XYZ file of C-alpha atoms in Angstrom:
726
model
C 7.807 24.975 22.884
C 7.514 22.882 25.868
C 6.378 19.668 25.866
C 4.090 18.820 28.765
C 5.489 14.661 29.934
C 3.376 14.901 32.845
C 0.495 13.872 29.683
C 2.673 10.560 29.011
C 2.138 7.601 30.679
C 5.321 5.594 32.581
C 6.354 3.366 29.514
C 5.493 6.307 26.990
C 7.884 9.093 28.920
C 10.787 6.399 29.158
C 10.405 5.533 25.161
C 10.336 9.540 24.395
C 13.746 10.423 26.977
C 15.364 7.489 25.892
C 16.695 9.306 22.860
C 20.738 7.405 22.010
C 21.312 3.747 21.095
C 18.892 1.502 19.745
C 15.459 1.177 21.113
C 13.015 -1.384 20.848
C 9.109 0.385 21.756
C 7.024 -2.538 21.708
C 3.265 -1.121 21.269
C 0.010 -3.167 21.463
C -2.710 -2.018 19.917
C -3.858 1.519 20.699
C -1.668 2.125 23.737
C -0.297 5.449 21.901
C 2.458 4.938 19.945
C 1.810 7.363 17.556
C 2.057 9.889 20.122
C 5.319 8.247 21.784
C 6.872 8.870 18.072
C 5.681 12.543 17.506
C 6.114 13.712 21.150
C 9.846 11.660 20.573
C 10.505 14.567 17.722
C 8.969 17.679 19.933
C 11.464 16.333 22.779
C 14.611 15.821 20.104
C 13.948 19.043 18.819
C 13.167 20.668 22.317
C 16.682 19.683 23.314
C 18.868 21.349 20.042
C 18.503 18.351 17.344
C 18.781 20.075 14.217
C 15.279 19.137 12.431
C 16.528 18.206 9.351
C 18.396 15.552 11.248
C 15.195 13.839 12.052
C 13.501 10.341 10.140
C 10.340 9.434 11.102
C 9.221 6.426 8.672
C 6.192 5.189 8.032
C 4.376 2.475 6.092
C 1.452 4.797 4.319
C 1.051 8.246 3.154
C -1.831 9.208 5.782
C -0.078 7.770 8.728
C 2.779 9.896 7.615
C 0.558 13.189 7.976
C -1.397 11.956 10.699
C 2.607 12.680 12.155
C 2.876 15.736 10.069
C -0.064 17.290 11.910
C 0.679 15.992 16.146
C 4.335 17.426 15.767
C 3.448 20.384 14.056
C 0.550 21.100 16.830
C 3.152 20.107 19.549
C 6.024 22.529 18.060
C 4.532 26.092 17.245
C 6.214 28.246 15.116
C 7.385 26.195 12.733
C 10.256 24.781 15.012
C 9.539 21.243 13.288
C 10.413 22.220 9.600
C 12.619 20.466 8.242
C 11.912 17.413 10.272
C 11.281 14.572 7.122
C 8.724 12.806 8.230
C 8.082 9.952 5.304
C 7.045 6.151 4.211
C 9.701 4.071 3.109
C 8.914 4.356 -0.266
C 8.868 8.082 -0.606
C 12.088 8.151 0.994
C 13.966 6.084 -1.538
C 12.132 8.637 -4.059
C 14.028 11.470 -2.529
C 16.981 9.770 -2.005
C 17.279 8.678 -6.367
C 15.795 11.762 -7.275
C 19.027 13.688 -5.151
C 21.618 10.915 -6.460
C 20.660 10.277 -9.625
C 24.367 10.380 -11.138
C 25.100 7.217 -8.572
C 21.885 5.603 -9.738
C 22.860 5.289 -13.447
C 19.517 7.779 -15.216
C 20.874 10.981 -14.717
C 18.148 12.407 -17.267
C 15.297 11.213 -15.468
C 12.939 8.604 -14.141
C 9.623 7.201 -13.775
C 7.955 5.792 -11.165
C 5.515 2.672 -12.544
C 2.124 1.857 -10.598
C 1.088 -2.367 -10.519
C -1.078 -1.753 -13.548
C 1.806 -0.394 -15.409
C 3.875 -3.186 -13.798
C 1.414 -5.644 -15.335
C 1.106 -4.028 -18.223
C 5.205 -4.688 -18.879
C 5.227 -8.364 -18.308
C 1.961 -8.936 -20.454
C 4.451 -7.087 -22.893
C 7.243 -9.726 -22.201
C 5.304 -12.881 -22.046
C 3.493 -11.629 -25.544
C 7.122 -11.178 -27.350
C 8.843 -14.547 -24.879
C 5.474 -16.140 -27.544
C 4.341 -17.203 -23.371
C 0.953 -15.371 -23.580
C -0.645 -18.563 -24.563
C -0.294 -20.500 -21.490
C -3.287 -18.113 -19.334
C -1.098 -17.030 -17.280
C -1.947 -15.275 -13.931
C 0.805 -11.980 -14.581
C -0.232 -11.067 -11.027
C 1.530 -14.006 -9.622
C 4.487 -13.509 -11.830
C 4.704 -10.148 -10.442
C 3.968 -11.310 -6.769
C 6.999 -13.534 -7.062
C 9.174 -10.796 -8.221
C 7.918 -8.228 -5.385
C 8.845 -10.720 -3.030
C 12.015 -11.827 -4.926
C 13.655 -8.279 -4.686
C 12.542 -7.291 -1.003
C 13.803 -10.624 0.285
C 17.366 -9.073 -1.378
C 17.091 -12.068 -4.513
C 18.951 -10.468 -8.048
C 17.150 -12.179 -11.444
C 20.427 -14.228 -10.980
C 20.405 -15.314 -7.594
C 16.165 -16.092 -9.028
C 17.378 -18.133 -11.323
C 20.305 -20.244 -9.868
C 17.865 -21.005 -6.957
C 15.016 -22.173 -9.530
C 17.903 -24.717 -11.039
C 19.192 -25.649 -7.236
C 15.766 -26.402 -5.887
C 14.699 -30.135 -5.623
C 10.611 -28.846 -6.082
C 10.067 -25.495 -7.983
C 6.319 -24.355 -8.333
C 4.577 -23.767 -11.837
C 5.014 -20.143 -11.789
C 8.948 -19.873 -10.033
C 9.813 -21.575 -12.925
C 7.537 -18.395 -15.028
C 9.093 -15.886 -12.892
C 12.512 -17.613 -13.558
C 12.418 -16.284 -17.241
C 10.208 -12.957 -16.591
C 12.654 -11.999 -13.822
C 15.477 -11.268 -15.743
C 13.613 -9.581 -18.664
C 11.873 -7.326 -16.525
C 14.307 -5.563 -14.764
C 16.124 -5.386 -18.270
C 12.911 -3.625 -19.921
C 12.527 -1.729 -16.545
C 15.915 0.128 -17.651
C 15.246 0.231 -20.793
C 12.078 2.269 -19.906
C 13.649 4.568 -17.494
C 11.558 3.456 -14.638
C 11.469 2.230 -12.087
C 8.366 0.418 -9.500
C 7.134 0.430 -6.453
C 10.337 -2.279 -4.710
C 12.775 -0.506 -6.870
C 12.939 2.756 -4.449
C 14.211 0.509 -1.860
C 15.991 -1.837 -3.852
C 18.249 0.818 -6.036
C 18.719 3.138 -3.036
C 20.389 -0.219 -1.024
C 22.338 -0.548 -3.403
C 23.776 2.903 -4.488
C 24.485 3.298 -0.780
C 25.839 -0.377 -0.910
C 28.303 0.755 -3.954
C 28.752 4.130 -3.045
C 30.345 5.405 -0.192
C 30.467 8.820 -0.286
C 26.706 8.857 -0.957
C 25.831 6.636 1.715
C 27.748 8.892 3.981
C 26.076 11.689 2.978
C 22.698 10.322 3.923
C 24.786 8.720 7.193
C 25.496 12.444 8.506
C 22.393 13.956 7.577
C 20.170 11.329 9.672
C 21.250 11.787 13.643
C 17.669 10.178 14.553
C 15.836 7.648 13.064
C 11.919 6.496 14.366
C 10.713 3.635 12.712
C 6.414 3.007 12.849
C 4.999 -0.365 12.153
C 7.838 -2.203 12.603
C 6.822 -5.614 12.575
C 5.777 -5.168 8.945
C 9.264 -3.985 7.748
C 11.329 -6.630 5.218
C 14.473 -7.838 4.638
C 15.228 -4.868 2.125
C 14.025 -2.613 4.641
C 15.502 -3.764 6.871
C 19.327 -3.280 5.760
C 18.505 -0.171 4.549
C 18.269 0.983 8.082
C 20.984 -0.649 9.541
C 23.038 1.469 6.044
C 21.560 4.830 7.168
C 22.503 4.095 10.766
C 25.596 3.104 10.746
C 26.999 6.717 11.283
C 25.257 7.261 14.826
C 23.430 4.393 15.928
C 20.294 6.050 16.750
C 17.220 4.166 16.023
C 14.184 3.866 17.708
C 11.841 1.032 16.512
C 8.062 1.488 17.166
C 5.882 -1.998 16.980
C 3.815 -4.905 17.953
C 4.915 -8.810 16.594
C 0.916 -9.792 17.922
C 0.386 -7.644 14.536
C 2.147 -8.708 12.272
C -0.048 -10.103 9.670
C 1.925 -9.130 5.977
C 3.943 -11.663 5.512
C 1.838 -12.521 2.090
C 3.803 -9.244 0.949
C 7.528 -9.314 2.385
C 6.964 -8.547 5.476
C 9.534 -10.660 8.193
C 8.387 -10.908 11.708
C 11.806 -11.662 12.678
C 12.473 -8.425 12.145
C 10.980 -7.220 16.042
C 11.269 -10.626 17.392
C 15.260 -10.533 16.833
C 15.378 -6.087 17.251
C 17.938 -6.823 19.929
C 20.226 -9.421 18.423
C 20.556 -7.043 15.501
C 21.045 -3.957 17.309
C 23.074 -4.809 20.391
C 23.037 -2.849 23.550
C 19.147 -1.920 22.903
C 16.832 -0.824 24.769
C 13.391 -2.917 24.558
C 10.004 -0.170 26.780
C 6.736 -1.878 27.101
C 3.278 -0.464 26.028
C 0.828 -2.414 27.424
C -2.150 0.239 28.761
C -5.105 0.438 26.168
C -6.439 4.040 25.517
C -9.055 2.347 22.910
C -11.139 -0.837 24.542
C -13.127 -2.083 27.139
C -11.516 -4.602 29.388
C -13.920 -7.673 27.831
C -12.822 -6.335 24.254
C -9.305 -6.690 25.882
C -9.656 -9.864 27.665
C -10.791 -11.358 24.534
C -7.583 -10.374 22.807
C -5.524 -11.595 24.763
C -6.960 -14.744 25.554
C -6.259 -14.910 21.725
C -2.773 -14.300 21.153
C -1.429 -15.901 24.302
C -1.498 -18.644 22.181
C 1.030 -17.861 19.521
C 4.279 -19.041 21.149
C 7.249 -17.202 19.040
C 6.806 -13.502 20.608
C 7.085 -10.556 23.061
C 5.338 -11.589 26.233
C 2.561 -8.747 26.697
C -0.747 -8.211 28.348
C -2.510 -5.266 27.180
C -5.052 -3.407 29.780
C -7.032 -0.572 30.211
C -9.030 1.853 33.050
C -11.963 2.205 30.640
C -13.519 -0.373 32.508
C -15.657 -3.702 31.277
C -17.953 -2.425 29.129
C -20.598 -4.685 27.048
C -20.329 -8.287 26.703
C -18.829 -9.619 23.240
C -21.841 -10.786 21.641
C -21.158 -14.525 19.765
C -23.840 -14.873 16.244
C -24.806 -18.047 15.214
C -26.092 -17.860 12.037
C -27.505 -20.931 9.607
C -26.136 -19.285 6.841
C -23.943 -16.757 5.505
C -27.447 -14.813 3.965
C -28.570 -15.060 8.047
C -25.312 -13.869 8.939
C -25.277 -10.574 6.760
C -28.958 -10.239 7.578
C -28.006 -9.944 11.526
C -25.824 -7.816 10.608
C -27.633 -4.878 8.545
C -30.746 -5.691 11.205
C -28.868 -4.883 14.009
C -26.913 -2.266 12.631
C -30.362 -0.559 11.691
C -31.522 -0.618 15.211
C -28.233 0.983 16.412
C -28.527 3.534 14.544
C -32.207 4.188 14.933
C -31.300 4.235 18.718
C -29.159 6.882 18.836
C -25.526 4.291 20.103
C -23.652 5.450 16.727
C -23.650 6.174 13.263
C -23.101 5.067 10.699
C -19.217 6.115 10.424
C -18.373 4.331 13.810
C -19.448 0.848 12.704
C -17.765 -1.586 10.864
C -17.633 -4.697 9.585
C -14.857 -6.954 8.830
C -13.869 -10.357 7.110
C -10.796 -12.561 6.300
C -11.466 -13.166 2.886
C -13.433 -10.366 0.113
C -15.587 -13.163 -1.490
C -17.316 -12.599 2.127
C -17.796 -9.268 1.955
C -20.847 -9.662 -0.979
C -24.096 -11.213 1.148
C -23.357 -8.463 3.807
C -23.170 -5.571 0.749
C -26.991 -7.247 -0.605
C -28.266 -6.927 2.763
C -27.246 -3.796 3.467
C -27.920 -2.563 -0.126
C -32.074 -4.487 1.220
C -32.136 -2.484 3.921
C -30.974 1.492 2.392
C -27.380 1.356 4.926
C -25.219 3.929 2.976
C -21.501 1.670 3.180
C -18.003 1.990 1.896
C -15.577 -0.996 0.934
C -11.900 -0.082 1.959
C -9.751 -1.109 -0.534
C -12.508 0.377 -3.773
C -10.304 1.774 -6.400
C -7.946 4.798 -5.773
C -8.950 7.835 -6.756
C -5.391 7.945 -8.955
C -5.660 4.182 -10.996
C -9.019 5.364 -12.304
C -8.672 5.677 -16.041
C -9.231 9.341 -16.424
C -6.735 10.437 -14.429
C -4.302 7.866 -15.249
C -4.527 9.193 -19.167
C -4.097 12.755 -18.041
C -1.305 11.782 -15.448
C 0.129 10.355 -18.847
C -0.217 13.397 -20.683
C 1.053 16.194 -18.403
C 4.429 13.499 -18.040
C 5.173 13.312 -22.034
C 4.911 17.697 -21.627
C 7.616 17.384 -18.665
C 9.323 13.581 -19.213
C 9.153 12.882 -22.582
C 10.564 9.677 -22.557
C 8.816 8.023 -20.062
C 7.308 5.419 -22.779
C 4.810 4.032 -20.557
C 3.276 7.289 -20.769
C 3.427 7.096 -24.623
C 2.706 4.062 -25.345
C -0.261 4.745 -22.864
C -2.074 7.966 -25.118
C 0.024 7.799 -28.146
C -3.653 6.340 -29.644
C -6.263 7.849 -26.461
C -8.552 9.456 -28.094
C -8.164 6.663 -30.943
C -6.250 8.608 -33.705
C -5.969 5.229 -35.944
C -2.649 4.283 -34.486
C -3.207 0.639 -33.738
C -1.654 -2.519 -32.731
C 0.148 -2.874 -36.305
C 1.222 0.451 -36.283
C 2.690 0.186 -33.087
C 4.825 -3.219 -33.917
C 6.212 -0.946 -36.493
C 7.228 1.847 -34.573
C 8.520 -1.177 -32.053
C 10.931 -2.518 -35.063
C 12.459 1.394 -35.749
C 12.704 1.827 -32.016
C 14.651 -1.532 -31.345
C 16.849 -0.662 -35.207
C 17.536 2.689 -33.563
C 18.408 1.276 -29.880
C 21.527 -0.817 -32.365
C 22.808 2.586 -32.789
C 22.250 4.418 -29.622
C 21.198 2.085 -26.506
C 19.520 4.958 -24.864
C 17.408 5.814 -27.815
C 13.377 6.695 -26.507
C 10.675 5.389 -28.390
C 9.083 9.630 -28.021
C 12.528 9.799 -30.268
C 11.630 8.009 -32.414
C 8.249 9.147 -33.342
C 10.025 12.928 -33.538
C 11.915 11.732 -35.813
C 9.882 9.458 -37.884
C 7.518 12.915 -38.930
C 10.133 15.446 -39.048
C 13.052 13.612 -40.343
C 13.437 14.627 -44.681
C 13.150 18.380 -43.933
C 13.645 18.216 -39.554
C 10.186 20.479 -39.491
C 6.701 19.430 -37.926
C 4.820 21.227 -41.135
C 5.807 18.121 -43.350
C 2.271 17.088 -44.239
C -0.117 19.963 -45.900
C -2.163 17.204 -46.589
C -2.899 12.722 -46.458
C -1.406 13.146 -50.029
C 1.427 14.557 -49.744
C 2.418 12.624 -46.155
C 4.810 9.500 -47.315
C 4.048 6.299 -46.172
C 7.260 4.437 -44.025
C 7.423 0.709 -43.717
C 4.008 -0.117 -42.635
C 2.847 3.191 -41.752
C 0.473 4.285 -43.687
C 0.206 8.018 -45.213
C -2.976 9.241 -42.513
C -1.297 7.107 -39.398
C 1.859 9.610 -40.154
C -0.216 12.605 -40.330
C -2.137 10.907 -36.485
C 1.137 11.167 -35.652
C 2.549 14.174 -36.815
C -0.183 15.863 -34.976
C -0.082 14.063 -31.926
C 3.860 15.340 -31.875
C 3.341 18.650 -32.804
C 0.363 19.350 -29.669
C 2.873 17.125 -27.416
C 5.753 19.776 -28.137
C 3.367 22.918 -28.489
C 2.391 22.848 -24.610
C 6.174 21.363 -23.424
C 7.180 25.127 -24.670
C 4.018 26.694 -22.928
C 4.314 24.709 -19.563
C 8.035 25.830 -19.973
C 7.249 29.392 -20.489
C 4.405 29.745 -17.918
C 5.984 26.929 -14.949
C 3.671 25.994 -12.690
C 1.750 29.159 -11.759
C -0.897 28.044 -14.576
C -0.259 24.136 -14.539
C -4.239 24.573 -14.630
C -4.923 26.254 -17.679
C -1.891 24.271 -19.272
C -2.992 21.114 -18.804
C -6.471 21.873 -19.565
C -5.770 23.238 -23.085
C -3.787 20.484 -23.823
C -6.068 17.890 -22.752
C -8.722 19.754 -24.348
C -6.741 19.887 -27.523
C -6.228 16.361 -28.210
C -9.866 15.641 -27.571
C -10.266 13.586 -23.700
C -12.855 15.853 -22.306
C -14.870 15.155 -25.989
C -14.721 11.529 -25.414
C -15.014 11.369 -21.639
C -18.016 13.097 -23.137
C -18.779 10.324 -25.999
C -17.623 7.220 -23.893
C -20.037 7.373 -21.054
C -22.367 4.359 -20.679
C -24.493 7.395 -18.805
C -24.162 11.031 -18.888
C -24.025 10.797 -15.354
C -20.722 8.288 -15.949
C -18.858 11.055 -17.939
C -19.779 14.006 -15.637
C -18.526 12.267 -12.873
C -15.104 11.332 -14.771
C -14.866 14.926 -15.427
C -15.736 15.697 -12.353
C -12.934 13.122 -11.777
C -10.060 15.181 -14.019
C -10.984 18.569 -12.835
C -10.007 17.974 -9.426
C -6.931 15.981 -10.584
C -6.099 19.292 -12.175
C -7.407 21.182 -9.157
C -5.300 19.795 -7.018
C -2.008 19.590 -9.019
C -2.778 23.416 -9.310
C -2.770 23.600 -5.397
C 0.110 21.953 -4.837
C 2.483 23.903 -7.475
C 1.065 26.993 -5.970
C 2.604 26.110 -2.815
C 5.507 24.184 -2.995
C 6.431 27.673 -5.843
C 9.485 28.094 -7.689
C 10.071 24.712 -6.317
C 7.115 22.568 -8.130
C 9.107 20.007 -10.027
C 5.597 18.011 -12.191
C 7.887 14.666 -12.477
C 8.281 14.015 -9.392
C 4.907 15.692 -8.469
C 3.549 12.949 -10.316
C 5.859 10.375 -9.513
C 4.680 10.951 -5.581
C 1.134 10.597 -6.621
C 2.489 7.626 -8.720
C 2.949 6.143 -4.590
C 0.199 7.777 -3.290
C -1.789 5.425 -5.541
C -0.648 2.178 -3.458
C -1.733 2.485 -0.306
C -4.944 5.540 -0.006
C -7.905 4.344 -1.726
C -10.319 6.810 -2.994
C -12.242 9.167 -0.094
C -15.559 7.773 0.413
C -14.772 7.170 4.267
C -15.891 11.061 5.136
C -19.109 10.013 4.132
C -21.932 8.809 7.206
C -21.763 4.854 5.902
C -20.779 1.783 7.392
C -17.379 0.939 7.022
C -16.576 -2.751 5.397
C -13.073 -3.928 5.005
C -11.015 -7.040 5.345
C -8.789 -7.872 8.680
C -5.793 -6.501 6.184
C -7.255 -3.503 5.264
C -8.358 -2.614 9.015
C -4.905 -2.201 10.298
C -3.853 0.450 11.946
C -8.130 1.596 11.824
C -10.968 1.333 14.804
C -14.551 1.727 15.180
C -17.312 2.477 18.217
C -19.033 -0.877 17.230
C -17.410 -3.748 14.941
C -18.783 -6.824 13.333
C -16.455 -9.173 12.738
C -17.569 -12.047 10.370
C -16.714 -15.380 9.397
C -15.060 -16.919 12.390
C -15.134 -20.921 10.900
C -12.410 -22.835 10.268
C -11.349 -22.748 6.561
C -12.294 -19.531 6.881
C -10.379 -18.118 10.175
C -7.712 -20.180 10.225
C -7.460 -19.658 6.348
C -7.661 -23.315 4.788
C -4.246 -22.970 3.269
C -2.518 -22.516 6.776
C -4.087 -25.800 8.138
C -2.229 -27.633 5.328
C 0.739 -28.778 4.590
C 2.686 -25.621 2.762
C 6.557 -27.348 1.479
C 4.641 -27.237 -2.235
C 3.246 -23.491 -2.048
C 7.045 -22.619 -0.829
C 8.351 -19.398 -3.841
C 11.713 -19.497 -4.079
C 11.476 -15.934 -1.951
C 9.924 -17.378 0.665
C 12.469 -19.979 1.295
C 15.097 -17.073 1.592
C 12.681 -15.545 4.128
C 12.077 -18.139 6.228
C 16.557 -19.348 6.679
C 17.901 -18.944 9.851
C 16.019 -18.583 13.065
C 13.193 -17.498 14.755
C 9.401 -18.420 13.613
C 7.891 -20.796 11.670
C 8.644 -19.477 6.961
C 5.870 -17.273 6.717
C 3.308 -17.891 3.512
C 3.591 -16.985 0.330
C 0.141 -14.894 -1.747
C -0.291 -18.972 -1.971
C -0.375 -20.262 1.266
C -0.031 -18.780 5.245
C 0.876 -19.124 9.029
C -1.211 -20.728 11.427
C 0.440 -17.724 14.118
C -0.272 -15.370 11.842
C -4.124 -16.081 11.386
C -4.447 -15.952 15.167
C -2.752 -12.478 14.873
C -5.338 -11.339 12.325
C -8.105 -12.640 14.926
C -6.196 -10.778 17.397
C -6.114 -7.282 14.868
C -10.035 -8.343 14.543
C -11.004 -7.975 18.161
C -8.494 -5.028 18.706
C -10.273 -2.847 16.210
C -13.067 -2.516 18.366
C -13.450 0.508 20.991
C -17.008 -0.258 22.435
C -18.850 -2.888 21.301
C -18.110 -6.449 19.153
C -19.974 -8.741 17.734
C -18.557 -12.158 16.599
C -20.363 -14.290 14.005
C -19.980 -17.305 12.261
C -22.220 -19.513 9.682
C -22.880 -23.354 10.159
C -23.272 -23.086 6.165
C -20.746 -21.010 4.047
C -21.158 -21.729 0.242
C -23.264 -24.900 0.334
C -20.829 -26.330 2.888
C -21.093 -26.964 6.554
C -18.106 -25.120 8.365
C -16.646 -25.984 11.984
C -16.349 -23.361 14.186
C -12.672 -21.156 14.273
C -10.232 -22.786 16.892
C -9.801 -18.962 17.614
C -13.616 -18.985 19.709
C -12.320 -21.573 22.112
C -9.548 -19.598 23.116
C -11.648 -16.926 24.095
C -12.954 -17.989 27.074
C -17.118 -18.299 27.149
C -17.877 -16.543 30.727
C -17.308 -13.427 28.220
C -19.578 -13.799 25.918
C -23.047 -13.671 25.110
C -24.320 -15.889 23.064
C -27.304 -15.507 20.274
C -28.249 -18.831 17.716
C -30.270 -16.818 15.436
C -32.284 -19.940 15.034
C -32.787 -20.401 18.957
C -34.750 -18.016 22.017
C -33.360 -15.027 22.369
C -31.209 -14.560 25.185
C -32.742 -14.378 28.836
C -31.858 -10.546 30.344
C -30.679 -11.924 33.335
C -30.233 -8.382 35.487
C -27.405 -10.055 37.037
C -25.543 -10.979 33.653
C -23.483 -7.425 33.822
C -21.964 -8.180 37.624
C -21.182 -11.873 37.036
C -19.560 -10.624 33.231
C -17.613 -8.018 35.220
C -16.358 -10.716 38.124
C -15.643 -13.321 34.661
C -13.418 -10.312 33.198
C -11.656 -9.858 36.810
C -10.823 -13.327 37.090
C -9.581 -13.636 33.315
C -7.632 -10.878 33.280
C -5.869 -12.272 36.736
C -5.411 -15.327 34.780
C -3.842 -14.031 31.965
C -1.426 -11.732 33.907
C -0.124 -14.751 35.815
């Protein structure tokens, strides 16, 4: 293996060979940050570093997989096998699975996704008689998540609520729910997405031996998209790099746009203070966009004051001028987008997959979709339902969890009456009462053990009930329900034994037989409103089982189904259904478009109260959550907003992200009326020098095609670049 450092520009090369001590790589949009990380890994291996000593962390599975592919291409012959390329949460899962004894869950645990978490919160609200208040469970969950990532325990959160001069309504509700939520999750032997970091941090802090093991293992740590890290992730990195101190982070403070989910831009702004002696390297050459697009982006972002100064530049030339489109309303804006896309494709200038339409809020998507459908233009929406969130897939996952880990209460509750077998809410209340009683005697008793013992308590045998007449009733559970429970338990135990015998080699066969026997496949056929929908759900189920079988065969004897299913839960947090392979236009929010790029971008809705969002323009103190205040303590930028607030500087960064998604051609549009109300142009449009724009007013005459326009544009661009650099 011999990598060619000559393939890198000088700052990239310097970032690759600086291997010891803390390092901050400020990588502007399109400047080759992934290239730097992968070359750095290859360089370390070439110098003799053990693969197991290298950890590279990104924020999505897709980004981690891309890094893996690039590293494997650079390091032929399997030299990179053993390098850990992971997301933060997958790393937490690996550590916690290895340290289950220190975690206090020696029997194992399940990982709950967002829908599972919301189910737990709804259950808590119901038992606390709070469901009548019509509470938004997502708002409570969001506050719990932000509190965890800010390092606030339930006790800390409750204490701060009591001390606060102002407490929002939902802060008060969260103070009631958060302690019960943690207690309930513990009883369920479950961790949520945030727990994978919070609990990892706790285990490492409380157990020096465990911490020492992982500190010794990872000699070199590399973190991608560092501007998106939160308080908890920062503390975890501090612990992991404590022994060797070799922490290299790559990020761009100008693309810090996730404060609403807990990201703290101060982590990158204060890196040199937090890690003394750090080297700083700037990557400013852009390989993605044309000069005109970069000049506009630079002009917008330079108005932010709390940032590391840098100016993107390119050798790709000026490119086409940016088109500013002024539409009478959102319908006309959408119609223009559809017609222009059709024109570009018909002229052979690009394919549909080369085009994206970006917007600030999801509400802006509807007229765009309507216009594209009318024009018969294929499209897909980033942020649609994830494959592993589909009901048929989640039901199958629940059944498979039960044959591997029957103590997963949420999985049991999900399918104990699916397909319907007469075990309704009243019966579940009876089983819950029995469970509560059993836990008084033995706190770790699972609901599965209660149900299993119930249908075999007379003889210890599942052959107890020959018919409904011979089946006893039990504290509100009718003989019919007792028979249903027995058949359910028999099926689960039958396939527990079968899977134990056959293992992962025949997993798909076992799963198909189980789902057929309990009636899932028949129900999918019956329940579909149309035959086409039924067939699609059956295909989804078959695709899921086939992918699981492929994974099991690849893993061989090391296959662990519970670990696999937990990893799928992580995947569902950041991966959408794979529609992106279609030749279709991409529709996305600005947040969803981060990290992506397209040949042509339509950036719509640049109006005041849209971008910047109206929440960033209003007084924000009353909207701060307790967790937000914790995050904003200390030095740095203005306090970042919560899900119900936003910071103007972050809105400017969103605008910067939108502009820099375009490689060759950029359209920016605004509507004079939206939702029946007049709209003012976004203040960010004022930041872009007029000579970088060609204005198209859809109510006025078409712009004149001056043959000298291109020459004038190039001159203006050069002048703008000089002014920005000064």
